[in-house]
Amino acid sequence: MAANHKTGTVLITGASSGIGRATCLYLAQRGYTVIGTSRVAGRLDGVREDARKGGVEVHGVELDINSDSEVERVIPEVISEHGVIDALVNNAGYGLWGPVESLSIDELRAQFETNLFAAVRMTKAVLPGMLEQRRGKIVNVSSVLGRLATPFNGAYASSKFALEGLSESMRTELWPFGVQVSVVEPGLFETDFQANQVKAERSQDPALAYIEYVQRYNSRHGQYEKFSSDPVKVSKVIHKIIRSKRSGFRYPVSIEARAGILGARFLPERLFRWLVSRATMR
Ligand SMILES: NC(=O)c1ccc[n+]([C@@H]2O[C@H](COP(=O)([O-])OP(=O)(O)OC[C@H]3O[C@@H](n4cnc5c(N)ncnc54)[C@H](OP(=O)(O)O)[C@@H]3O)[C@@H](O)[C@H]2O)c1
């Protein structure tokens, strides 16, 4: 099928759920050719069906973004079917939770594999086409935790901080070639993110000194869930980035994300740390 040259072809990872799913539908409804990936093809049935009901199409592709050989095999097939990818949305990700001391190196490595290395792998796979046409957008879905780190989220926050650093570097490297890199920094959104969170195996170990704080964190966290927003808000921001001639670099999404980022930047460090501690584990 030919690419839709009016609006462009967008490849979105982690399309089976949450922000990825909402963004596939949002962009398909606006005339983009949308290709969504999941590690399991059947998980894309829902988004494809919703698209069909709305009179549009989302193309589903089974792809494990954590695998070099799969990305090297599948992305050229996608490009030969749909044409050059105009925009890549590196959205797939999950949170590894637990005090840093409780994390095994393998758990931490897996966190970076998906949240950082897979984004690089996907970017490398689509870049040659973008460079050739001297046009393209790379949108990396980071988090407010890519700007500030809360307790027990050290693995996740460090993977998003790393993604932001990498994106900042690429933004400058790729600018002369017409390829623009941006990061999106959502706050709290109603998705399966909490349900899919991976708790480090040793995180609840009563022998660890943090157990009292971990329990308080767990009871506090439920109180914040009522502030979660519809993920389509993130889709709108991604759409804005993709269609703008000159996109900006950082896009915080939601009031709590903006407030947190401003606090981290402008409040005295000890005051900010005290506030974070009170809000999460004390
Ligand atoms: N929800 C929030 O409040 C929030 C806030 C800030 C940032 N974010 C970021 O937004 C992005 C999307 O998250 P979401 O909230 O939409 O969560 P979600 O509903 O759990 O969806 C996550 C998606 O990522 C994929 N994924 C999860 N773990 C993976 C792994 N180990 N390897 C490959 N793919 C994996 C899943 O695809 P499969 O079908 O392959 O499982 C799924 O489609 C993530 O990068 C997350 O860090 C979310």
mmCIF file of C-alpha atoms in Angstrom, residues 188-191 225-233 254-256:
data_model
loop_
_atom_site.group_PDB
_atom_site.id
_atom_site.type_symbol
_atom_site.label_atom_id
_atom_site.label_comp_id
_atom_site.label_asym_id
_atom_site.label_seq_id
_atom_site.Cartn_x
_atom_site.Cartn_y
_atom_site.Cartn_z
ATOM 1 C CA LEU A 188 0.077 10.716 35.335
ATOM 2 C CA PHE A 189 -2.097 9.103 32.673
ATOM 3 C CA GLU A 190 -4.816 6.458 32.762
ATOM 4 C CA THR A 191 -3.151 3.523 31.040
ATOM 5 C CA GLU A 225 -4.274 7.906 40.699
ATOM 6 C CA LYS A 226 -7.427 10.022 40.726
ATOM 7 C CA PHE A 227 -5.392 12.792 39.086
ATOM 8 C CA SER A 228 -4.614 10.622 36.037
ATOM 9 C CA SER A 229 -5.666 12.079 32.697
ATOM 10 C CA ASP A 230 -6.874 10.686 29.401
ATOM 11 C CA PRO A 231 -3.856 9.528 27.323
ATOM 12 C CA VAL A 232 -5.305 11.277 24.286
ATOM 13 C CA LYS A 233 -3.816 14.488 25.783
ATOM 14 C CA SER A 254 -0.182 17.723 32.332
ATOM 15 C CA ILE A 255 -0.197 20.168 35.223
ATOM 16 C CA GLU A 256 1.605 17.859 37.657
#
